[in-house]
mmCIF file of C-alpha atoms and ligand atoms in Angstrom:
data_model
loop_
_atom_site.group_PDB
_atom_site.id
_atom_site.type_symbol
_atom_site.label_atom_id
_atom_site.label_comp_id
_atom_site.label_asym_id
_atom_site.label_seq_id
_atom_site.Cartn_x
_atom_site.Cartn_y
_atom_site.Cartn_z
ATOM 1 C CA UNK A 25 54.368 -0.602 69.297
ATOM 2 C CA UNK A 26 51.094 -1.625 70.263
ATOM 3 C CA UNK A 27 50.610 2.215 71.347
ATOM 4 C CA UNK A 28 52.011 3.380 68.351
ATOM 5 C CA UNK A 29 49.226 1.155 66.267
ATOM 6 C CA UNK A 30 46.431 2.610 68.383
ATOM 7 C CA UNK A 31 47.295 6.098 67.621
ATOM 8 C CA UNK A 32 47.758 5.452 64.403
ATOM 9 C CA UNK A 33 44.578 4.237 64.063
ATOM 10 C CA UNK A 34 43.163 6.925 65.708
ATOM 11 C CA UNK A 35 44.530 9.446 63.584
ATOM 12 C CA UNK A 36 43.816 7.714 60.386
ATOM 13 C CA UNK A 37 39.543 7.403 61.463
ATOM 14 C CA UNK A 38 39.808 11.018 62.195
ATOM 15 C CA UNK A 39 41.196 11.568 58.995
ATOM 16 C CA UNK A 40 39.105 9.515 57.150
ATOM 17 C CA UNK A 41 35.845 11.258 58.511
ATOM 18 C CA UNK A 42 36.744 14.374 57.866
ATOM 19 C CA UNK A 43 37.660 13.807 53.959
ATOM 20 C CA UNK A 44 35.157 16.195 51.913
ATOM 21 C CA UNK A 45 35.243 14.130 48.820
ATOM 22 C CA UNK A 46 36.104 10.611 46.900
ATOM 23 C CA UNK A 47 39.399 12.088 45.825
ATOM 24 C CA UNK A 48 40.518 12.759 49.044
ATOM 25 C CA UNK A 49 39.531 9.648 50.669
ATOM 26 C CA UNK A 50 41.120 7.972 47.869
ATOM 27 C CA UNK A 51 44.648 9.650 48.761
ATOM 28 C CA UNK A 52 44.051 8.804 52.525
ATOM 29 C CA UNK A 53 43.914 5.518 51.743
ATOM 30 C CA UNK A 54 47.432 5.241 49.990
ATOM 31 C CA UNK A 55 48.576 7.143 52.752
ATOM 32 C CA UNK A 56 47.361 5.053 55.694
ATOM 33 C CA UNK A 57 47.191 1.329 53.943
ATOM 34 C CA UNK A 58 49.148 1.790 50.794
ATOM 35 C CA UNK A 59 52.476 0.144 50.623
ATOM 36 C CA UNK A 60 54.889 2.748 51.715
ATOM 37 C CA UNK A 61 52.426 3.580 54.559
ATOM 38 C CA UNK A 62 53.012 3.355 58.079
ATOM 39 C CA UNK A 63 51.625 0.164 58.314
ATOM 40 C CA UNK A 64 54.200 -1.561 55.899
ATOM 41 C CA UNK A 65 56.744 0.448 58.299
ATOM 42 C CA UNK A 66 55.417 -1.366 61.030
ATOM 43 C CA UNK A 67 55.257 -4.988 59.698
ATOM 44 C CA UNK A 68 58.650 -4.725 58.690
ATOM 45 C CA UNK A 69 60.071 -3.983 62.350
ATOM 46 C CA UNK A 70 58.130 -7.017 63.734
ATOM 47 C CA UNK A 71 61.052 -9.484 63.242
ATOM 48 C CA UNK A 72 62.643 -7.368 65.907
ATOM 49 C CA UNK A 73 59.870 -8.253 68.406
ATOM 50 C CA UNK A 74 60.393 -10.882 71.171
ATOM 51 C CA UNK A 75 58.338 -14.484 70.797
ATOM 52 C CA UNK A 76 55.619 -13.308 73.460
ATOM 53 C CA UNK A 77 55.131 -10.140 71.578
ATOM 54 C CA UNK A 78 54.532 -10.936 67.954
ATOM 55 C CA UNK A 79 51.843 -12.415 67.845
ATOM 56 C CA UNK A 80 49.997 -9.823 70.318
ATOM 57 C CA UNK A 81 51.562 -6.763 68.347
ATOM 58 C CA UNK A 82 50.383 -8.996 64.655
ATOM 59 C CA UNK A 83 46.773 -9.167 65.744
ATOM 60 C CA UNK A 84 46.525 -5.808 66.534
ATOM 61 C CA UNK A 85 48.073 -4.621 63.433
ATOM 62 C CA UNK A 86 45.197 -7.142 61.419
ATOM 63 C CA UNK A 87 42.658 -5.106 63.904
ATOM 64 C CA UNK A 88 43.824 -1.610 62.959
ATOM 65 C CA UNK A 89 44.168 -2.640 59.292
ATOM 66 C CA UNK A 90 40.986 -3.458 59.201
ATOM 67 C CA UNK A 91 39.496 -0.799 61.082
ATOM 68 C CA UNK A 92 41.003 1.975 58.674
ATOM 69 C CA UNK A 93 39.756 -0.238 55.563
ATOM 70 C CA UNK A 94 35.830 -0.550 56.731
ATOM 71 C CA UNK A 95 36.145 3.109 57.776
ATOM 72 C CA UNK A 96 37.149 3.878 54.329
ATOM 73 C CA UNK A 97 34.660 1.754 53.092
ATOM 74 C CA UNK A 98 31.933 3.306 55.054
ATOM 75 C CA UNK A 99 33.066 6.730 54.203
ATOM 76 C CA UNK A 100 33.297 5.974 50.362
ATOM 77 C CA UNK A 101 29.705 4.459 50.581
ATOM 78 C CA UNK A 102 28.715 7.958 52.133
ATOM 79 C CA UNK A 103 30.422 10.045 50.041
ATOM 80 C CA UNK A 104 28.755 8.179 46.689
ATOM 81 C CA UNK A 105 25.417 8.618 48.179
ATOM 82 C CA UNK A 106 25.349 12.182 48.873
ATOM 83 C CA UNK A 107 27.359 12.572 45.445
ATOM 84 C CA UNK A 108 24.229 11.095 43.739
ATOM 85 C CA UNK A 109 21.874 13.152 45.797
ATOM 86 C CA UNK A 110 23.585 15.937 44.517
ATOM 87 C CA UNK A 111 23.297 15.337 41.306
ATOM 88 C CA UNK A 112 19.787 14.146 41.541
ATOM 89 C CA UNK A 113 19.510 17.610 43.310
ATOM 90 C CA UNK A 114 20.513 19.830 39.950
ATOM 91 C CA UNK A 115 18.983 17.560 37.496
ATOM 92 C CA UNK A 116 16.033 17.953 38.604
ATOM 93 C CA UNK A 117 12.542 18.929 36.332
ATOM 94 C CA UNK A 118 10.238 21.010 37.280
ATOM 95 C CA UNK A 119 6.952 19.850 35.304
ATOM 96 C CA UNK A 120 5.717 22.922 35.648
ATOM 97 C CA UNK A 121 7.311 24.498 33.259
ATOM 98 C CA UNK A 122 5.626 25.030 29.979
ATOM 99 C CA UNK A 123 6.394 22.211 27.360
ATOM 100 C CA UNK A 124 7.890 22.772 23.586
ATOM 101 C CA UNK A 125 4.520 22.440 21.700
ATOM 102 C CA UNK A 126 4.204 18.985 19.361
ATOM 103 C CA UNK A 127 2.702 19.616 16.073
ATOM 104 C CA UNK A 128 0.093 16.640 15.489
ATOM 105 C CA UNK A 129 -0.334 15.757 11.909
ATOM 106 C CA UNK A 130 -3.687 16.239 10.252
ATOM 107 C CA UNK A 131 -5.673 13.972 7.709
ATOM 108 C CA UNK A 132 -4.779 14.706 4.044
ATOM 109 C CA UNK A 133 -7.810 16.139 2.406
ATOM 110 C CA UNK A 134 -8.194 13.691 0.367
ATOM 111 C CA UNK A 135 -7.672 10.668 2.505
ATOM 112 C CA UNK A 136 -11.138 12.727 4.262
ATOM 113 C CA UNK A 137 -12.778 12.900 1.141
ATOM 114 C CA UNK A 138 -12.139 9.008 0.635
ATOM 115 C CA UNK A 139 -13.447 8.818 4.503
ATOM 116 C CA UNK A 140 -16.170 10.162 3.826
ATOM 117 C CA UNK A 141 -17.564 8.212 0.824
ATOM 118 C CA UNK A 142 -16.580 4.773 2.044
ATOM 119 C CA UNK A 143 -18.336 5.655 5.377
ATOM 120 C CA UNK A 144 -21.125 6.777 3.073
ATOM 121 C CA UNK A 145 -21.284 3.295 1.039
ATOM 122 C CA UNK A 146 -20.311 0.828 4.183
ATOM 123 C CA UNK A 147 -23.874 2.792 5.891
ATOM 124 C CA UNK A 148 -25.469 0.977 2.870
ATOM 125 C CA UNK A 149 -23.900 -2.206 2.992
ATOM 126 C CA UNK A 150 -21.230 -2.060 0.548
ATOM 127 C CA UNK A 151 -17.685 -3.573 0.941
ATOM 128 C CA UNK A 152 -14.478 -2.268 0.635
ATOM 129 C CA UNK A 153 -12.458 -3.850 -2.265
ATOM 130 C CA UNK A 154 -8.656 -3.697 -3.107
ATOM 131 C CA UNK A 155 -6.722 -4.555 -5.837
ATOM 132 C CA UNK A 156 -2.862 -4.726 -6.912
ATOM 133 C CA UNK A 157 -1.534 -1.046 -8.332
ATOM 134 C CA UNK A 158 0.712 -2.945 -10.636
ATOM 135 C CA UNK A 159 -2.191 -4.645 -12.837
ATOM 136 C CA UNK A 160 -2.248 -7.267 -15.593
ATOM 137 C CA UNK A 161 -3.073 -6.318 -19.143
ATOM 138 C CA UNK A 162 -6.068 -8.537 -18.824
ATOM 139 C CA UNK A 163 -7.598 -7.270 -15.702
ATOM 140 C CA UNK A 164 -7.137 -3.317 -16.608
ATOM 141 C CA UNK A 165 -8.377 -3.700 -20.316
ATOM 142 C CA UNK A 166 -9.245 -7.339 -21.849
ATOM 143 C CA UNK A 167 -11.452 -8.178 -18.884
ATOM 144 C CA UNK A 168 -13.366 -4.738 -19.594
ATOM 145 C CA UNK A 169 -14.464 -5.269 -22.627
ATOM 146 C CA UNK A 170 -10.827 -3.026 -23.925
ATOM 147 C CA UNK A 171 -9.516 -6.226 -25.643
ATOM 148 C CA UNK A 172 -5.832 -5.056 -27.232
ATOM 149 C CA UNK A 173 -5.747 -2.758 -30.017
ATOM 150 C CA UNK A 174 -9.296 -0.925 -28.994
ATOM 151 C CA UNK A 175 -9.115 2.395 -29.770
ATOM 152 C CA UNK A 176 -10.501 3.258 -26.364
ATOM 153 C CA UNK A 177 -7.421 2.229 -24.436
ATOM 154 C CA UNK A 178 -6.262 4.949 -25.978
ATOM 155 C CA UNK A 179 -8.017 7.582 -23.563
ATOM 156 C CA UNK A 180 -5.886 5.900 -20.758
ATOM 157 C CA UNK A 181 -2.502 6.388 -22.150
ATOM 158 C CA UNK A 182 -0.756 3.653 -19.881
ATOM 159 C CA UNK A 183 2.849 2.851 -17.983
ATOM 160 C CA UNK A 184 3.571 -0.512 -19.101
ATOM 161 C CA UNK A 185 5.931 -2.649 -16.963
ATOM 162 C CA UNK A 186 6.014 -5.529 -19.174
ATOM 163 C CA UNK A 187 3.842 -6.248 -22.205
ATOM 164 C CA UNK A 188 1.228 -7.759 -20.410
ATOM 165 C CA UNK A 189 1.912 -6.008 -16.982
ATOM 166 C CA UNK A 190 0.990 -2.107 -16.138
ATOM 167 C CA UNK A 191 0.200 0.615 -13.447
ATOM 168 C CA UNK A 192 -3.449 0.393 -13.771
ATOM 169 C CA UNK A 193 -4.713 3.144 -15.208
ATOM 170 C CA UNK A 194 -8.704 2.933 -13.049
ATOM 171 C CA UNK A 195 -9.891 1.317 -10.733
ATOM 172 C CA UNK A 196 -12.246 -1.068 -12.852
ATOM 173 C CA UNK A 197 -9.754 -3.928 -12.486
ATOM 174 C CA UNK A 198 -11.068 -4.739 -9.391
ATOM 175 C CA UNK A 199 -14.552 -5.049 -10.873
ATOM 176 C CA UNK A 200 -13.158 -8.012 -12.719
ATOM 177 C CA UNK A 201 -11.644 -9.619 -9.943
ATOM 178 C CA UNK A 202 -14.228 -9.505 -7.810
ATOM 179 C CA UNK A 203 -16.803 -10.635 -9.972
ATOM 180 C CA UNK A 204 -14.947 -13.782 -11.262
ATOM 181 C CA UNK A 205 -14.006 -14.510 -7.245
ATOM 182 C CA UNK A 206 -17.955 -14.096 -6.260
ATOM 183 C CA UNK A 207 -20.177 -16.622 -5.127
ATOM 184 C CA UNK A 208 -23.585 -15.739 -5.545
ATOM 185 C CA UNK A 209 -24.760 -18.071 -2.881
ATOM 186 C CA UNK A 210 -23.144 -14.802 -0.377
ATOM 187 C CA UNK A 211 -25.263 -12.699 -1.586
ATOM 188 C CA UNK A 212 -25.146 -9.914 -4.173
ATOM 189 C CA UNK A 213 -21.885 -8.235 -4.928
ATOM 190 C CA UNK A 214 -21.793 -4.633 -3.292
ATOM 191 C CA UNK A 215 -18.319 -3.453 -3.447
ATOM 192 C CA UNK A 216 -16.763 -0.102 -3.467
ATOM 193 C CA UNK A 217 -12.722 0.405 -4.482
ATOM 194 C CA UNK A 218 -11.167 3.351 -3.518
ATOM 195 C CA UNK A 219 -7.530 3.283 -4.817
ATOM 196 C CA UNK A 220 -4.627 4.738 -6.372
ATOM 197 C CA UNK A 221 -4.496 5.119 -10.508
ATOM 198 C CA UNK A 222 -1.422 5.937 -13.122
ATOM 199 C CA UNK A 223 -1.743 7.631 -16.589
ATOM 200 C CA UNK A 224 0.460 8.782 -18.412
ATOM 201 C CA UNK A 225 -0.252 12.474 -18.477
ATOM 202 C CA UNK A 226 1.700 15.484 -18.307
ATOM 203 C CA UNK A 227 0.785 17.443 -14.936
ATOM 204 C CA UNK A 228 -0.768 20.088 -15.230
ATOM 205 C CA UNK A 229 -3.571 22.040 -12.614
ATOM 206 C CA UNK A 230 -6.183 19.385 -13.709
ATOM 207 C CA UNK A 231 -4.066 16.746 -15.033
ATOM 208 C CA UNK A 232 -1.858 14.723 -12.482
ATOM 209 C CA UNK A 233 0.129 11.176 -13.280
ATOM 210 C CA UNK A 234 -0.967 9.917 -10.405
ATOM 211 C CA UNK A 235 -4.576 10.386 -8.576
ATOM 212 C CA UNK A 236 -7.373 8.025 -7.228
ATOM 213 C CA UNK A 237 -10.533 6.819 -8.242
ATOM 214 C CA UNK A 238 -13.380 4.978 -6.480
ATOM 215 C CA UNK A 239 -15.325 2.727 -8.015
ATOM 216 C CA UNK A 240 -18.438 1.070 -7.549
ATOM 217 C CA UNK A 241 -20.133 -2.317 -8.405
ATOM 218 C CA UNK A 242 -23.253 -3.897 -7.637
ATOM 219 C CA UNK A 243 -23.802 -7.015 -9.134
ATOM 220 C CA UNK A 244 -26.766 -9.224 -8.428
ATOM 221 C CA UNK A 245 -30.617 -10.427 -9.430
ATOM 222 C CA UNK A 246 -33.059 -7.623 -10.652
ATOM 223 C CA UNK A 247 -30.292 -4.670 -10.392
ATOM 224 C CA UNK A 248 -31.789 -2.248 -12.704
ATOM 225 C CA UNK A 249 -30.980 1.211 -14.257
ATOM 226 C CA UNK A 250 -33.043 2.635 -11.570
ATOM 227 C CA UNK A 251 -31.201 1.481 -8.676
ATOM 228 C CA UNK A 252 -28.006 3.238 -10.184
ATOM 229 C CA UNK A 253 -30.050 6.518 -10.316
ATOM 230 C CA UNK A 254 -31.084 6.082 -6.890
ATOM 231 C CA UNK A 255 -27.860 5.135 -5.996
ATOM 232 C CA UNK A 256 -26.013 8.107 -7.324
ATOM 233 C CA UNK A 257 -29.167 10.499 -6.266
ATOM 234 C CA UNK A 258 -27.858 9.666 -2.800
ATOM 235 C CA UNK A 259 -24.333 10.493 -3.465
ATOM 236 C CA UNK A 260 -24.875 13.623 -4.900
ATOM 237 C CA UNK A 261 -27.253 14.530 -2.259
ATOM 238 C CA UNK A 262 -24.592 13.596 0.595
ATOM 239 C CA UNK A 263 -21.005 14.647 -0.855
ATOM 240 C CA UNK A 264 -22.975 17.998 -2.044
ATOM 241 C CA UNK A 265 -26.153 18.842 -0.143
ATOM 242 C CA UNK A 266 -29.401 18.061 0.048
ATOM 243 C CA UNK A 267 -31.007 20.282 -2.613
ATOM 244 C CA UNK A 268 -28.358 18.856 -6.005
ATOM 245 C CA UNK A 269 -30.164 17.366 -8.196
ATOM 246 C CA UNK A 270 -28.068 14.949 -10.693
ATOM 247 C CA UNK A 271 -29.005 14.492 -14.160
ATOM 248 C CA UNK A 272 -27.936 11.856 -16.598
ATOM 249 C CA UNK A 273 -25.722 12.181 -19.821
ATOM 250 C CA UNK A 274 -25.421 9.595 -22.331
ATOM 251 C CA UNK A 275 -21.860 8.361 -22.304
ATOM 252 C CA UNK A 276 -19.355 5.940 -23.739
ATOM 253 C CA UNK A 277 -17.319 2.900 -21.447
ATOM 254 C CA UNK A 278 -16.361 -0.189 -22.937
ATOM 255 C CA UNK A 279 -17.620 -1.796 -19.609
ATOM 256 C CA UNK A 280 -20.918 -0.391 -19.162
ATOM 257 C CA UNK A 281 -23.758 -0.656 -21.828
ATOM 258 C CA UNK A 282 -25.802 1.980 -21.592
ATOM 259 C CA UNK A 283 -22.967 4.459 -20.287
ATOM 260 C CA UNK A 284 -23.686 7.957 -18.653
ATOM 261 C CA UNK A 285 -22.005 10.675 -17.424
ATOM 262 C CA UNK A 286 -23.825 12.516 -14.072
ATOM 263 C CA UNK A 287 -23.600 15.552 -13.534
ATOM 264 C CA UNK A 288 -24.939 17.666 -10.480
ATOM 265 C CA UNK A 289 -26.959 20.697 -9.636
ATOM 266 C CA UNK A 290 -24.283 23.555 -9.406
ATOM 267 C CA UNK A 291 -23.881 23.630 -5.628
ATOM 268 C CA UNK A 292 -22.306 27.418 -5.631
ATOM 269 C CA UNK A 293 -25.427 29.157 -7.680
ATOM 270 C CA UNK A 294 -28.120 26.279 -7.396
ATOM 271 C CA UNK A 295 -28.016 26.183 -11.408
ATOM 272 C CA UNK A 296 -28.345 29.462 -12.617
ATOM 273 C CA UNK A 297 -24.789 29.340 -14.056
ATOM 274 C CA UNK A 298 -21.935 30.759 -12.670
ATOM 275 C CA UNK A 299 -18.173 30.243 -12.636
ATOM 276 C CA UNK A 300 -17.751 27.309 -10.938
ATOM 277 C CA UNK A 301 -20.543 25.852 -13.023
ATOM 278 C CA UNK A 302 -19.224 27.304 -16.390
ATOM 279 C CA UNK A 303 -22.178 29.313 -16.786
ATOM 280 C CA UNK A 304 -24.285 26.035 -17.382
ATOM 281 C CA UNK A 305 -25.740 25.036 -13.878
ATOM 282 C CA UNK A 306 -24.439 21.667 -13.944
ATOM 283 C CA UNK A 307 -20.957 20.250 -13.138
ATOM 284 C CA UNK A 308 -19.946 16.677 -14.535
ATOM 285 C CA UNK A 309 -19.292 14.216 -11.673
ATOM 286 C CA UNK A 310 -18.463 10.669 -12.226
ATOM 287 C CA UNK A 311 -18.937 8.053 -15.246
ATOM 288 C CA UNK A 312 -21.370 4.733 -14.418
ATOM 289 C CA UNK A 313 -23.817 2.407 -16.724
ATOM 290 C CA UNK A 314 -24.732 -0.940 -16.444
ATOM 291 C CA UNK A 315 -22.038 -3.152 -16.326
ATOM 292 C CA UNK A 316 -21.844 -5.222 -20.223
ATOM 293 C CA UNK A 317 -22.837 -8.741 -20.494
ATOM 294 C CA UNK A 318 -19.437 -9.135 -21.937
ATOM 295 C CA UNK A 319 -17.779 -8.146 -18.898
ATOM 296 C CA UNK A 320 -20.425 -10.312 -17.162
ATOM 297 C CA UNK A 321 -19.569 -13.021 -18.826
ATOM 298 C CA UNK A 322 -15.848 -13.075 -19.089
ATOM 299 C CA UNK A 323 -15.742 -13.382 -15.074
ATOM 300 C CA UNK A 324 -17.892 -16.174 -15.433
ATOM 301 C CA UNK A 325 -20.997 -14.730 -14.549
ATOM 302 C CA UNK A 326 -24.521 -15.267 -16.296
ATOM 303 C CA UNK A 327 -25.897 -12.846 -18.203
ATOM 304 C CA UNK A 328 -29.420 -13.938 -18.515
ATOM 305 C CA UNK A 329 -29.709 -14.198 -14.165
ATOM 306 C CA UNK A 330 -27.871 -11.347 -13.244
ATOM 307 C CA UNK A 331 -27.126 -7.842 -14.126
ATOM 308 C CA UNK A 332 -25.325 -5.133 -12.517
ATOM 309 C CA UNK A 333 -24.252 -1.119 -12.661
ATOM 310 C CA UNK A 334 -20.680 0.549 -11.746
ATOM 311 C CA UNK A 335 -19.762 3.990 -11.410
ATOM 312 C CA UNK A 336 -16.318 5.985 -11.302
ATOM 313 C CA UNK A 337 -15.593 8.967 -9.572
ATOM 314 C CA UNK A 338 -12.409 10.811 -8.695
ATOM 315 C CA UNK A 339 -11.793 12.043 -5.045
ATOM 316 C CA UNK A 340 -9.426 14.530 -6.107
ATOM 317 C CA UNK A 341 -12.555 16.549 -8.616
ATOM 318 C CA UNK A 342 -14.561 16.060 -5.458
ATOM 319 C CA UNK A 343 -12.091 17.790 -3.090
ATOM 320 C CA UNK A 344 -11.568 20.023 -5.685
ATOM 321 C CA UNK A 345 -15.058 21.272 -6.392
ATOM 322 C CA UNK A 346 -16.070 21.044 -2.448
ATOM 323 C CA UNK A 347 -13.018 23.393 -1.464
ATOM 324 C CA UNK A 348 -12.439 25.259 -4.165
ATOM 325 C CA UNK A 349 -9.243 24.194 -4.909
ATOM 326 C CA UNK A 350 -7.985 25.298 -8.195
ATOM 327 C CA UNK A 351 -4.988 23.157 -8.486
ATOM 328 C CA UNK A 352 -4.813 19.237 -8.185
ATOM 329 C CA UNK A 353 -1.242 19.931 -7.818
ATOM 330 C CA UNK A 354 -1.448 21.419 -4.186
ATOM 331 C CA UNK A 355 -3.245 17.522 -3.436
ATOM 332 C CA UNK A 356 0.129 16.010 -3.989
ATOM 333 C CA UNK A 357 2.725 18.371 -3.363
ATOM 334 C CA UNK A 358 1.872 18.678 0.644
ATOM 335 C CA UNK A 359 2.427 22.367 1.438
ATOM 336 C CA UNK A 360 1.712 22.432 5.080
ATOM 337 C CA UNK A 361 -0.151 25.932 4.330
ATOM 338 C CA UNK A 362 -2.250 23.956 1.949
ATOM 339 C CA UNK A 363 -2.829 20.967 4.069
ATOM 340 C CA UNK A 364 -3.380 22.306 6.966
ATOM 341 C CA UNK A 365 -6.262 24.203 5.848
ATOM 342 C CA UNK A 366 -8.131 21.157 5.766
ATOM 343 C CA UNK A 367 -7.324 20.199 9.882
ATOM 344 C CA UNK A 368 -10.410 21.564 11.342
ATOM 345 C CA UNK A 369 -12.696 19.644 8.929
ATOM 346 C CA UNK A 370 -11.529 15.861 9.800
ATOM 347 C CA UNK A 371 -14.298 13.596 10.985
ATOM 348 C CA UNK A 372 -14.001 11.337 14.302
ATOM 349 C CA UNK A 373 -10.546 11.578 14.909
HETATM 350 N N1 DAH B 401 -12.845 3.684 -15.266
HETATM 351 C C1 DAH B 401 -13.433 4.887 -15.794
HETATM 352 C C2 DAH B 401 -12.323 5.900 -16.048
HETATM 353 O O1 DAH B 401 -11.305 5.770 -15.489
HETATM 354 C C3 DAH B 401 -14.432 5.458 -14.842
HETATM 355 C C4 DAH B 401 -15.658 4.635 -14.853
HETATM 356 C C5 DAH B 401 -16.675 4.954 -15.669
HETATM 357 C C6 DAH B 401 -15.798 3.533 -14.036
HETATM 358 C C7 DAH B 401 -17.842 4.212 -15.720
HETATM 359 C C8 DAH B 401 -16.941 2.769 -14.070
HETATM 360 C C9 DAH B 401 -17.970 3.124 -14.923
HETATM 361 O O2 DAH B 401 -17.130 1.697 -13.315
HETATM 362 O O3 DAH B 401 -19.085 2.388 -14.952
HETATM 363 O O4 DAH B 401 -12.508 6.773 -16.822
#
């Protein structure tokens, strides 16, 4: 018997190397240590063994058993490696290749015109302001000198929420909360608030429900007419080239007493009239004035000690005018073939 083990377990090791794969070695295993293997055959003829012999004929069984199992073992642990290595093998990259190209997104042209200004103002110490899209009554109108019932609100036909809630229809707001937050012991105020405005117009190439404005205040001791001019001079001069010249109009704002409209130097004929200019050599700009005493004063500020100007422009008449683009439409409605016109231009990024 004890011969009979040994060549058993010779056979079975021999076996067991030789198995090409995890299925195999998995059926060799059944075979050689499974229940209805010749091992069980084995165990069951020990009771016909004498005393001396059962135990010797026992522990070599145990030894055998064991030897098949770690071979197994072995051989499985083998097999799974060079399984993996296999696979490893075909799934392989070769980062040589050439890659499937990634489109990186641009910056909207306007978001470059609104760059560019605030860059512009921040290089002469201005701050950038923000205020709430969803407005109060108070702040968009009352606080501007628009109490209810003016016939100016009027030119800013509004999207009420509530009664005393709206989408603000400009920018100005923030004017009013600034002013009423500021502490002249800081300094002058110096603010610019680019943002996003709501009227409600029909769309149209030059009309759009939605667009921004920027606005601008300066509030402090001994602001004067003249450092609006100046002011705007330098805007005109930046957003348009050196040679515009801006000239003056006499306007109308609730908020701002005296009110102008600026227009510039036609930057596509240099004033000698031509379409973009409407044959007049000038092209209207933005709106500014001084800001009222009565705006002034309702944010707590006094009127006799300090005075201030504010200007409104839209980004969307700059873009517009600066690339030709004849409908404010194609700002909103992101055609790739529009926007990504306007890739090559971006600044610092
Ligand atoms: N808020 C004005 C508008 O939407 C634009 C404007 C004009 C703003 C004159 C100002 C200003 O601050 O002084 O039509």
């Amino acid at each position: 018997m004890l011969e009979q083990l040994e060549a058993l377990e010779k056979e079975a090791i021999l076996a067991v190397e030789q198995a090409a794969d995890l299925k195999e070695l998995n059926s060799l295993r059944v075979k050689y240590l499974g229940k209805k293997g010749p091992m069980t055959e084995i165990m069951k003829q020990m009771g016909k063994l004498s005393n001396e012999e059962r135990p010797l004929v026992g522990a070599k069984a145990n030894e055998v058993r064991t030897s098949i199992s770690e071979k197994i073992q072995d051989k499985q642990t083998a097999l799974e490696e060079a399984e993996l290595r296999l696979q490893l093998e075909n799934e392989t990259i070769d980062v040589t290749l050439p890659g499937t190209k990634v489109t990186l997104g641009t910056t909207h042209l306007l978001s470059q015109v609104i760059r560019e200004l605030e860059d512009m103002f921040i290089g002469m110490g201005y701050k950038i302001a923000e205020g709430p899209e969803v407005e109060l009554d108070y702040y968009n109108f009352e606080a501007l000198n628009l109490p209810k019932g003016h016939p100016a609100r009027d030119m800013q036909d509004s999207f009420y929420i509530t009664e005393n809630t709206l989408l603000r229809t400009q920018t100005s707001p923030v004017q009013a909360r600034t002013m009423e937050q500021h502490d002249f012991k800081n300094g002058p105020i110096k603010i610019i608030c680019p943002g996003k405005v709501y009227r409600r117009d029909n769309d149209d190439a030059t009309h759009s429900h939605q667009f921004t404005q920027i606005e601008g205040l300066v509030v402090g001791e001994k602001i004067t007419f003249s450092d609006l001019k100046g002011t705007l001079t330098i805007l005109a001069k930046r957003m348009f080239g050196e040679a515009r010249e801006i000239r003056l109009r006499p306007s109308f704002f609730p908020f701002t007493e005296p009110s102008v409209e600026m227009d510039i130097s036609c930057f596509a004929c240099g004033g000698s009239g031509c379409r973009v200019c409407k044959g007049t050599g000038w092209i209207e700009i933005l709106g500014a004035g001084m800001v009222h005493p009565r705006v002034l004063e309702m944010s707590g500020i006094d009127p006799s000690r300090y005075s201030g100007f504010a200007f409104g422009l839209g980004p969307e008449r700059v873009a517009m005018l600066k690339y030709a683009v004849d409908d404010i439409r194609h700002l909103y409605t992101n055609d790739l073939r529009f926007t990504n016109q306007f890739a090559a231009k971006e600044m610092g990024e």
